[in-house]
Structures are given as structure tokens and as C-alpha cells.
């Protein structure tokens, strides 16, 4: 091959290479994939183009309830001998690190259909809040609440505070698992009726404080709240308050995950803080407002027989002293006992059966009993 032929071949190869290079993009943009982020726990992922970790989850719960197993069928129970309920929760949790610290948003949307309500109750924002560092703004569990029960089937409410409220709160974490919290809370959901009069509107928020310690052995806490009790039928308002103290002990030596909980509470003019949900806060006597007073204790034990089978037993006692006894409202006490059996064949799937009994003993009246059974299937994701 002579020099001229070699030169022609080289020129042709160079031209072909240049043409192919011109056809290629100058720069390939990197692909931003969804990334797993387990810094906040399992299930979080990072949205493409952001630094926000998000988790989407929820549960579907279906249950059947058998009521009126005693002669006092109207006591604290629906007149239906059975009722059914389906409930779905959709939960969205986001976390973002910022110059202000961790910014978290949380929303729990609840959908319920209940035969007691004769159809669909619609959509409810059970919880919805923004957390910036130690501050919480929105609808969240009350800072007052300590232990709220461990049973999977809530056949009867035990006497303990368990409320979700609108709030602005601050929680400060100290050493060794100790936290201090202060909260300004809307008391609309905690205001109960005024016996012999109307209750006033919501004019002043409640003020709540709590100290709690969480360690390997368990937990202990003390909380208090101050609120306003008012009626347009009384000349002046009163100050209501509630205090609660409790503890929980982990009993892993008995069974992995076993726990015993106990708490006691006292309330004056603020019955929600002892879980006396069907009791008025005060009585109008003449033009005066006489607050009702109550104390309650509650305890429970949760035992895990195996990784699949568990059971729980809880009980509570409530004692109410009327500010002034009337024809329709008198001093009374009430006891509640409830238990559940639970089976979890696979992760996120629960079958449970619950039974409950309660008795009310009111001055001047015979004792009233109520009993119920509950069967539930629940899938969490």
C-alpha cells in the first residue's frame, strides 16, 4: 500500500469518528432515583430532587361487636345487640433536616363507616401537625396524656385521659431519658356539660405541663393541666384542673415485650382528665357554679406468649363526687375490666377478640352492669 492510499484511509476514518461524536450528546444528565433513608426508621425514602424523607403507611380495621349481654342493656351501650365498623387510616410522615433543626410534618386521615352511625361518617383528620425542633403546632396527642392502654380491641373505655387536641407545645429533652413539656391546648373537646345550665363558649385555652422519664426499665411521668369552667347561667367562672401520675415496668424476664402499667389521676371541674367522658364538669346551684370532683386509677398487663400470640388485661376504677347532687346527677363510682387475645400470623396482620364488663353504682340507685364482646381483623402497612 502506497503513502497516498494510507492518507486517504486515515482521513476517512477521522471523518467517520467526527460524525459519530457529533451525534452523541455533549453531556448526559445524571438520573436521580428514589433513595431509601433509614435514618428515621424503616419505610422512609427520599423524594427525587429534595432532601425530604417521607413515609406513607396506614391500616384497615374491620370489627364486629356484640352488645347488651346483661339485663341493663341501656347502660353505656348502644341499643343494637350488634354493630359493625370498618375504619381506614392513611398516614403521611415527612422529615427534613434544616438550619432550625429537624422539621417534621405528620398527617393521619381517618375514614370510618359504622352501623351505629347509619353509614359513612366521612373523613376525619385524626392528627395533623408540624414539628420544628422541640415545638409542635397542630392537632396532636395532648401533652397531659401518660398511659392510654395497650389492648388491641377497645371494648370499653378505661378511665384515663386519651385525647387529641389542637395545641402549641414545646418538649425539651434532658439527659438520661428525661423530657419536660409545656403546652397551650384548645379545650373544646375536653369541655363537658354543665348540669342545670349551659356551658360557655371556648374563651381561654388550657395550660398543660408534663415531666416524663423513659429508660430501659420502663417509664414514669407526672402531668398537670389548668382550664376554665364557665356557664352563662352562673355569676362567675371557676378554675378547673387535673393531675396525673403513672409508671410502666418492662417485664422481659417474664416474656419478651411484657409490660405492666399503672396510673392515678384527680380532677376538679375537668372530668376529661380522669377519663370520665359522660360526666358533667360542674353543677349550677342558684347562680353559683359548683365543680364536680373525681379520682381514678387504672392498671394493665400485656403478655406475649409467643411471637404470634399475646394477651392483655386492663381495669380501672372511677369515683365521682357531685358539686351538688340533683335529681338526675348524684355521686357514683364505676369499675371497668377488659381483656383481649391477639394472634399475629404474619407481620402487619392482626386477629383479636376482646371482652369487657363495667358496673356503675350511683347513690340512691341500684347497680347497673354492661358487658360486650368484640372481634377485629386489622391489616397495617
XYZ file of C-alpha atoms in Angstrom:
381
model
C 0.000 0.000 0.000
C 1.498 3.371 -1.001
C 1.525 6.555 1.075
C -1.395 8.127 -0.811
C -3.719 5.192 -0.061
C -2.772 5.274 3.620
C -3.519 9.014 3.847
C -6.938 8.616 2.207
C -7.875 5.780 4.597
C -6.810 7.817 7.640
C -8.841 10.832 6.513
C -11.929 8.695 6.001
C -11.589 7.150 9.466
C -11.207 10.578 11.073
C -14.295 11.894 9.287
C -16.368 8.919 10.427
C -15.214 9.303 14.025
C -16.072 13.030 13.998
C -19.524 12.331 12.620
C -20.234 9.732 15.296
C -19.018 12.081 18.051
C -21.244 14.858 16.752
C -24.235 12.537 17.041
C -23.617 11.932 20.784
C -24.999 14.339 23.441
C -22.435 16.715 24.853
C -23.280 15.791 28.478
C -25.505 13.056 29.937
C -27.631 14.339 32.851
C -27.400 12.111 35.929
C -30.536 10.160 36.826
C -31.966 11.000 40.286
C -33.527 7.850 41.693
C -35.711 7.411 44.776
C -33.363 6.608 47.667
C -34.027 4.609 50.830
C -33.403 6.538 54.057
C -33.427 4.500 57.257
C -32.083 7.291 59.484
C -35.647 7.877 60.786
C -36.697 4.233 60.834
C -37.885 1.645 58.350
C -40.043 2.686 55.399
C -38.665 6.177 54.733
C -37.497 7.180 51.248
C -36.126 10.426 49.795
C -38.062 12.204 47.061
C -36.008 12.867 43.890
C -34.640 16.392 43.802
C -35.236 17.000 47.519
C -33.697 16.219 50.895
C -37.081 15.310 52.406
C -37.588 11.787 53.715
C -41.175 10.565 53.514
C -43.058 7.530 54.793
C -46.556 6.512 53.711
C -48.435 3.934 55.750
C -51.722 3.157 57.400
C -54.111 0.406 58.406
C -57.501 -1.110 57.615
C -59.583 -2.328 60.552
C -62.845 -4.298 60.419
C -64.705 -5.307 63.566
C -67.932 -6.776 64.881
C -69.324 -6.037 68.336
C -71.922 -7.936 70.366
C -73.681 -5.731 72.922
C -76.212 -5.998 75.724
C -75.006 -9.209 77.324
C -76.519 -8.136 80.652
C -80.013 -7.076 81.718
C -79.048 -3.369 81.919
C -78.871 -3.072 78.137
C -79.212 0.716 78.003
C -76.323 1.370 80.387
C -73.431 2.913 78.495
C -74.143 0.953 75.354
C -75.970 1.177 72.069
C -79.436 -0.386 71.951
C -78.357 -2.529 68.983
C -77.435 -6.053 70.006
C -74.672 -5.997 67.424
C -72.919 -3.438 65.291
C -70.156 -3.408 62.698
C -67.460 -0.928 61.823
C -64.792 -0.501 59.161
C -62.062 2.086 59.601
C -59.162 3.063 57.357
C -56.211 5.270 58.289
C -53.792 6.841 55.804
C -50.652 8.296 57.415
C -48.026 10.534 55.827
C -44.832 11.339 57.755
C -42.059 13.623 56.415
C -38.677 14.619 57.899
C -36.254 17.313 56.701
C -33.025 18.489 58.309
C -32.611 22.280 58.311
C -30.761 25.136 59.991
C -33.615 25.185 62.539
C -33.179 21.512 63.301
C -35.427 18.658 62.230
C -38.675 19.746 60.547
C -41.357 17.077 60.675
C -44.902 17.000 59.327
C -47.424 14.302 60.143
C -50.971 13.683 58.955
C -53.343 10.841 59.858
C -56.507 10.755 57.742
C -59.277 8.556 59.143
C -62.242 7.112 57.236
C -64.996 5.353 59.205
C -68.231 3.566 58.392
C -70.235 2.370 61.405
C -73.685 0.795 61.626
C -74.278 2.762 64.831
C -73.910 5.940 62.756
C -76.041 4.551 59.921
C -73.500 4.948 57.181
C -70.265 6.685 56.373
C -69.003 9.185 58.941
C -66.822 10.832 56.311
C -63.169 11.830 56.504
C -61.582 12.982 59.735
C -58.137 14.482 60.258
C -57.302 12.497 63.363
C -53.860 14.085 63.669
C -52.114 16.796 61.691
C -49.153 18.795 62.922
C -45.812 20.432 62.155
C -42.798 19.932 64.420
C -39.786 22.258 64.310
C -37.134 21.124 66.724
C -38.937 20.722 70.034
C -42.001 22.764 69.003
C -45.280 21.158 67.896
C -48.101 23.075 66.204
C -51.400 21.467 65.209
C -53.641 18.595 66.195
C -51.724 16.004 68.225
C -51.934 13.870 71.362
C -52.395 16.049 74.445
C -49.236 16.703 76.439
C -51.241 15.734 79.546
C -51.701 12.100 78.498
C -49.482 9.410 80.015
C -50.522 5.767 79.574
C -53.536 5.275 77.295
C -53.893 1.479 77.276
C -52.414 -1.457 75.354
C -55.455 -3.506 74.319
C -55.965 -4.159 70.609
C -59.780 -4.333 70.973
C -61.206 -1.353 72.821
C -64.449 -2.883 74.097
C -64.973 -0.293 76.868
C -63.007 2.887 77.560
C -60.964 2.685 80.731
C -60.736 5.735 82.979
C -57.680 7.520 81.627
C -57.048 10.646 79.587
C -56.633 9.856 75.885
C -57.364 12.928 73.769
C -56.125 14.502 70.558
C -56.280 18.305 70.755
C -55.223 21.444 68.907
C -52.078 22.743 70.568
C -48.871 24.732 70.544
C -46.339 22.900 72.684
C -42.646 22.605 73.422
C -40.777 19.491 74.543
C -37.228 19.672 75.869
C -35.096 16.540 76.128
C -32.654 16.367 79.031
C -30.112 13.691 79.914
C -30.912 10.067 80.828
C -34.254 9.934 79.013
C -35.883 12.809 80.922
C -38.197 15.145 78.971
C -40.112 18.252 80.027
C -43.119 19.549 78.086
C -45.312 22.653 78.223
C -48.406 23.108 76.087
C -51.193 25.573 75.325
C -54.190 23.478 74.247
C -57.652 24.101 72.877
C -60.153 22.620 75.346
C -63.181 22.314 73.052
C -63.033 18.511 73.026
C -62.392 18.328 76.778
C -65.256 20.587 77.882
C -68.145 18.594 79.341
C -71.721 19.620 80.042
C -72.767 21.896 82.869
C -75.562 20.240 84.859
C -78.508 22.578 85.415
C -77.209 25.115 82.896
C -75.393 25.674 79.624
C -71.656 25.572 79.150
C -69.987 28.742 77.951
C -68.016 29.027 74.751
C -64.328 28.283 74.458
C -62.743 31.558 75.594
C -59.453 30.554 77.265
C -57.123 27.682 76.338
C -55.883 25.084 78.793
C -52.323 25.158 80.099
C -50.535 21.816 80.439
C -47.146 20.698 81.774
C -45.524 17.265 81.969
C -42.309 15.598 83.113
C -41.520 12.065 81.957
C -38.571 9.690 82.018
C -38.070 6.762 79.622
C -35.309 4.242 80.260
C -34.567 0.585 79.723
C -36.557 -0.469 82.787
C -39.701 1.398 81.677
C -41.147 4.856 82.184
C -42.604 7.228 84.797
C -44.448 10.507 84.367
C -46.274 13.352 86.074
C -48.617 15.805 84.318
C -50.957 18.639 85.223
C -53.447 20.929 83.491
C -55.393 24.083 84.343
C -58.572 25.079 82.499
C -61.584 27.382 82.757
C -65.048 26.183 83.813
C -67.809 28.604 82.872
C -71.551 28.871 82.293
C -73.730 31.815 81.224
C -76.179 30.683 83.929
C -73.680 31.357 86.742
C -72.435 34.684 88.091
C -68.768 33.723 87.885
C -66.467 31.120 86.378
C -64.288 28.593 88.179
C -60.785 27.228 87.668
C -60.686 23.540 86.822
C -57.618 21.340 86.906
C -56.344 17.808 86.538
C -53.220 15.967 87.672
C -51.949 12.506 86.765
C -49.024 10.272 87.700
C -48.080 6.890 86.319
C -45.369 4.376 85.546
C -44.688 1.338 83.396
C -42.287 -1.536 84.057
C -40.849 -3.713 81.301
C -41.024 -7.388 82.296
C -38.854 -9.034 79.671
C -37.807 -11.627 82.249
C -41.405 -12.929 82.146
C -41.848 -12.638 78.386
C -40.187 -10.569 75.633
C -42.104 -7.290 75.374
C -44.204 -7.851 78.508
C -45.150 -4.661 80.357
C -47.145 -3.600 83.419
C -48.615 -0.073 83.588
C -50.316 1.879 86.361
C -51.574 5.425 86.742
C -53.717 7.568 89.016
C -55.453 10.871 88.289
C -57.514 13.533 90.062
C -59.695 16.249 88.537
C -61.709 19.190 89.814
C -64.097 20.703 87.270
C -62.306 18.949 84.393
C -63.641 15.408 84.129
C -61.882 14.623 80.835
C -58.540 14.427 82.645
C -59.684 11.312 84.547
C -61.490 9.759 81.572
C -64.990 10.406 82.967
C -66.332 11.082 79.497
C -70.061 11.026 80.301
C -69.841 13.209 83.412
C -70.541 16.945 83.640
C -67.788 19.292 84.788
C -69.940 21.285 87.200
C -73.433 21.913 88.577
C -75.267 25.255 88.585
C -76.764 25.834 92.052
C -78.749 29.061 92.149
C -76.338 31.460 90.469
C -73.240 29.618 91.637
C -71.091 27.103 89.796
C -70.138 24.066 91.890
C -67.429 21.928 90.281
C -67.594 18.141 90.253
C -64.581 16.238 91.558
C -63.265 12.795 90.621
C -60.333 10.458 91.003
C -59.417 7.380 89.012
C -56.865 4.589 88.940
C -56.047 2.285 86.032
C -53.688 -0.647 85.529
C -52.886 -3.167 82.839
C -50.612 -6.057 81.940
C -49.605 -7.125 78.427
C -48.104 -10.618 77.974
C -46.555 -12.150 74.865
C -46.953 -15.931 74.941
C -45.073 -16.418 71.668
C -44.045 -14.202 68.774
C -47.549 -14.746 67.352
C -49.852 -14.946 70.390
C -50.354 -12.281 73.070
C -52.976 -11.204 75.578
C -53.805 -8.168 77.671
C -55.846 -7.418 80.763
C -56.733 -3.910 81.993
C -59.005 -2.419 84.610
C -59.916 0.954 86.064
C -61.930 2.486 88.888
C -63.591 5.924 88.908
C -65.109 7.789 91.846
C -67.130 10.976 91.198
C -68.316 13.463 93.805
C -71.022 15.842 92.594
C -70.580 19.533 93.325
C -74.254 19.388 94.290
C -76.465 16.339 93.891
C -79.555 16.813 91.731
C -82.462 14.609 90.740
C -80.545 13.428 87.665
C -76.924 13.606 88.849
C -75.535 12.071 92.027
C -72.282 10.755 93.435
C -71.263 7.498 91.769
C -68.417 5.096 91.168
C -67.675 2.916 88.182
C -65.408 -0.053 87.528
C -64.286 -1.325 84.104
C -62.484 -4.583 83.265
C -61.410 -5.514 79.728
C -59.175 -8.099 78.088
C -58.015 -9.239 74.653
C -56.491 -12.252 72.932
C -54.340 -11.448 69.897
C -52.933 -13.507 67.027
C -50.397 -12.170 64.508
C -49.672 -14.917 61.946
C -47.570 -12.600 59.748
C -46.153 -9.122 60.098
C -48.825 -6.424 59.889
C -51.836 -8.748 60.237
C -53.813 -8.959 63.493
C -56.766 -11.058 64.609
C -58.117 -10.169 68.052
C -61.020 -10.986 70.337
C -61.949 -8.770 73.261
C -64.362 -8.895 76.180
C -65.401 -6.134 78.559
C -67.542 -5.594 81.642
C -68.365 -2.483 83.619
C -70.563 -1.587 86.567
C -71.920 1.744 87.787
C -73.021 2.310 91.374
C -74.885 5.604 91.873
C -76.182 6.916 95.185
C -79.829 6.020 95.671
C -79.943 3.682 92.665
C -79.339 0.015 92.055
C -76.111 -1.055 90.388
C -76.051 -1.233 86.598
C -73.939 -3.645 84.552
C -72.892 -3.826 80.918
C -70.908 -6.438 79.006
C -69.766 -6.726 75.406
C -67.647 -8.812 73.024
C -65.521 -7.542 70.154
C -63.898 -9.315 67.183
C -61.408 -7.487 64.982
C -59.274 -8.049 61.871
C -56.609 -5.438 61.188
C -54.008 -5.005 58.469
C -51.219 -2.433 58.924
C -48.862 -1.319 56.168
